[in-house]
């Protein structure tokens, strides 16, 4: 994915009023849901850029 494609994806994401987007984490083989976490725009951009999932901590606000 190019940087421009990543940027467009972040811009098109529908964040809630709190600026967060739910992120469902699934097991690759079975598709079983492992967890629900949250991402802000920066976390989503980092995830797309680095290829490693980054979350927003609602309790720590970071």
Backbone as ProteinMPNN parsed JSONL, in Angstrom:
{"seq_chain_A": "XXXXXXXXXXXXXXXXXXXXXXXXXXXXXXXXXXXXXXXXXXXXXXXXXXXXXXXXXXXXXX", "coords_chain_A": {"N_chain_A": [[0.851, -1.173, 0.0], [0.596, 2.155, -0.87], [1.851, 5.311, 0.432], [0.074, 7.348, -0.12], [-2.309, 5.92, -0.584], [-2.707, 4.856, 1.964], [-3.081, 7.214, 3.426], [-5.441, 8.156, 2.23], [-7.187, 6.119, 3.03], [-7.246, 6.489, 5.817], [-8.421, 9.02, 5.897], [-10.937, 8.418, 4.876], [-12.026, 6.775, 6.776], [-14.545, 6.161, 9.22], [-14.723, 7.717, 11.985], [-15.805, 7.821, 15.4], [-17.702, 10.191, 17.437], [-15.992, 10.613, 19.507], [-13.588, 10.451, 18.303], [-12.564, 7.968, 17.807], [-12.135, 4.663, 16.421], [-13.561, 1.487, 16.175], [-11.662, -1.509, 16.37], [-11.494, -4.707, 15.284], [-9.914, -7.624, 16.232], [-8.835, -10.57, 14.792], [-8.277, -14.143, 14.723], [-6.093, -15.493, 12.409], [-6.35, -17.996, 10.987], [-8.845, -19.266, 11.763], [-10.618, -17.181, 11.93], [-11.764, -16.416, 14.257], [-12.923, -14.082, 16.662], [-10.727, -12.235, 18.577], [-10.316, -9.95, 20.111], [-11.63, -6.667, 20.89], [-10.578, -3.514, 20.136], [-9.447, -0.079, 20.154], [-8.833, 2.578, 17.823], [-7.309, 5.677, 17.066], [-6.982, 8.291, 14.602], [-4.214, 8.609, 14.233], [-3.182, 6.18, 15.243], [-4.296, 4.368, 13.414], [-3.068, 5.255, 11.057], [-0.356, 4.742, 11.693], [-0.456, 1.962, 11.944], [-1.042, 1.174, 9.31], [1.195, 2.226, 8.017], [3.457, 1.012, 9.301], [2.896, -1.691, 9.405], [2.367, -3.044, 11.695], [0.103, -3.556, 14.284], [-1.328, -0.814, 15.941], [-2.77, 0.58, 18.799], [-5.197, 2.753, 20.424], [-5.226, 3.779, 23.726], [-7.9, 3.961, 25.749], [-8.086, 4.334, 28.489], [-5.581, 5.354, 29.283], [-5.393, 7.452, 27.592], [-3.704, 7.602, 25.37]], "CA_chain_A": [[0.0, 0.0, 0.0], [1.387, 3.381, -0.943], [1.572, 6.308, 1.464], [-1.144, 8.063, -0.525], [-3.438, 5.018, -0.344], [-2.893, 4.817, 3.418], [-3.634, 8.509, 3.814], [-6.836, 8.173, 1.782], [-7.946, 5.204, 3.87], [-7.438, 7.151, 7.113], [-9.375, 10.11, 5.683], [-12.259, 7.86, 4.602], [-12.509, 6.026, 7.942], [-15.635, 6.841, 9.929], [-14.43, 7.76, 13.409], [-16.92, 8.262, 16.225], [-17.634, 11.544, 17.979], [-14.829, 10.644, 20.397], [-12.39, 10.37, 17.476], [-12.053, 6.599, 17.813], [-12.665, 3.684, 15.484], [-13.383, 0.143, 16.733], [-10.798, -2.406, 15.595], [-11.711, -6.097, 15.661], [-8.739, -8.456, 15.998], [-9.267, -11.941, 14.547], [-7.28, -15.184, 14.49], [-5.964, -15.594, 10.958], [-6.829, -19.256, 10.43], [-10.257, -19.572, 12.018], [-11.451, -15.982, 11.879], [-12.345, -16.174, 15.581], [-12.659, -12.754, 17.211], [-9.864, -12.302, 19.748], [-10.503, -8.765, 20.952], [-12.069, -5.388, 20.339], [-9.724, -2.431, 20.609], [-9.792, 1.218, 19.569], [-7.783, 3.31, 17.117], [-7.563, 7.033, 16.596], [-6.434, 8.445, 13.246], [-2.767, 8.387, 14.275], [-2.944, 4.738, 15.409], [-4.606, 3.725, 12.139], [-2.005, 5.622, 10.111], [0.85, 3.993, 12.079], [-0.694, 0.559, 11.613], [-0.91, 1.027, 7.861], [2.566, 2.562, 7.622], [4.463, 0.111, 9.871], [2.524, -3.096, 9.28], [2.156, -3.572, 13.049], [-1.112, -2.931, 14.809], [-1.185, 0.174, 17.004], [-4.078, 0.905, 19.367], [-5.37, 3.904, 21.299], [-5.662, 3.367, 25.058], [-8.915, 4.886, 26.26], [-7.829, 4.62, 29.902], [-4.382, 6.195, 29.4], [-5.53, 8.567, 26.641], [-2.507, 7.648, 24.514]], "C_chain_A": [[0.896, 1.235, 0.0], [0.999, 4.326, 0.191], [0.285, 7.064, 1.14], [-2.389, 7.213, -0.273], [-3.751, 4.928, 1.147], [-3.557, 6.092, 3.912], [-5.108, 8.605, 3.427], [-7.707, 7.284, 2.654], [-8.238, 5.829, 5.23], [-8.478, 8.259, 6.972], [-10.792, 9.6, 5.47], [-12.852, 7.108, 5.792], [-13.557, 6.849, 8.688], [-15.411, 6.729, 11.435], [-15.653, 8.273, 14.156], [-16.718, 9.684, 16.711], [-16.434, 11.712, 18.911], [-13.508, 10.539, 19.637], [-11.796, 8.977, 17.377], [-12.814, 5.708, 16.847], [-12.5, 2.305, 16.12], [-12.545, -0.714, 15.787], [-10.993, -3.824, 16.125], [-10.47, -6.902, 15.279], [-9.202, -9.904, 15.907], [-8.072, -12.869, 14.371], [-7.266, -15.466, 12.999], [-6.596, -16.855, 10.381], [-8.322, -19.463, 10.558], [-11.175, -18.373, 11.848], [-12.107, -15.66, 13.203], [-11.957, -14.785, 16.076], [-11.863, -12.913, 18.499], [-10.069, -11.121, 20.677], [-11.09, -7.613, 20.148], [-11.176, -4.332, 20.958], [-10.138, -1.156, 19.884], [-8.583, 1.841, 18.911], [-8.244, 4.744, 16.902], [-6.902, 7.14, 15.218], [-4.936, 8.172, 13.214], [-2.442, 6.896, 14.401], [-3.228, 3.989, 14.111], [-3.514, 4.009, 11.114], [-0.715, 4.859, 10.415], [0.727, 2.524, 11.703], [-0.486, 0.32, 10.126], [0.526, 1.262, 7.397], [3.57, 1.486, 8.046], [4.155, -1.367, 9.678], [2.396, -3.804, 10.612], [0.981, -2.824, 13.651], [-0.774, -2.014, 15.976], [-2.581, 0.542, 17.486], [-4.02, 2.211, 20.148], [-5.854, 3.366, 22.634], [-6.657, 4.387, 25.585], [-8.652, 5.242, 27.715], [-6.628, 5.55, 30.085], [-4.435, 7.427, 28.508], [-4.261, 8.744, 25.811], [-2.461, 6.449, 23.604]], "O_chain_A": [[1.839, 1.332, 0.785], [-0.042, 4.161, 0.826], [-0.498, 7.379, 2.036], [-3.407, 7.723, 0.196], [-4.916, 4.925, 1.545], [-4.485, 6.048, 4.72], [-5.928, 9.081, 4.211], [-8.836, 7.647, 2.982], [-9.352, 5.714, 5.74], [-9.329, 8.416, 7.847], [-11.752, 10.274, 5.843], [-14.052, 6.834, 5.814], [-13.461, 8.073, 8.773], [-15.851, 5.772, 12.073], [-16.439, 9.056, 13.621], [-15.693, 10.307, 16.436], [-15.924, 12.819, 19.083], [-12.437, 10.537, 20.243], [-10.664, 8.81, 16.922], [-13.969, 5.963, 16.506], [-11.402, 1.975, 16.568], [-12.698, -0.651, 14.568], [-10.69, -4.105, 17.285], [-10.03, -6.861, 14.13], [-9.868, -10.413, 16.808], [-7.001, -12.451, 13.933], [-8.32, -15.658, 12.392], [-7.308, -16.782, 9.379], [-8.994, -19.795, 9.582], [-12.379, -18.533, 11.645], [-12.919, -14.738, 13.284], [-10.811, -14.36, 15.929], [-12.273, -13.638, 19.404], [-10.003, -11.271, 21.897], [-11.052, -7.59, 18.918], [-11.038, -4.27, 22.18], [-11.078, -1.165, 19.089], [-7.452, 1.668, 19.366], [-9.409, 4.998, 16.596], [-6.324, 6.167, 14.732], [-4.441, 7.565, 12.264], [-1.528, 6.404, 13.74], [-2.487, 3.077, 13.745], [-3.086, 3.11, 10.39], [-0.05, 4.382, 9.496], [1.676, 1.915, 11.209], [0.179, -0.64, 9.736], [1.014, 0.581, 6.495], [4.428, 1.089, 7.258], [5.051, -2.206, 9.777], [2.324, -5.032, 10.659], [0.884, -1.603, 13.537], [-0.03, -2.39, 16.882], [-3.475, 0.789, 16.676], [-2.946, 2.707, 20.486], [-6.797, 2.575, 22.674], [-6.303, 5.538, 25.838], [-8.969, 6.354, 28.137], [-6.651, 6.432, 30.942], [-3.62, 8.339, 28.649], [-3.801, 9.861, 25.576], [-1.53, 6.311, 22.811]]}, "name": "protein", "num_of_chains": 1, "seq": "XXXXXXXXXXXXXXXXXXXXXXXXXXXXXXXXXXXXXXXXXXXXXXXXXXXXXXXXXXXXXX"}
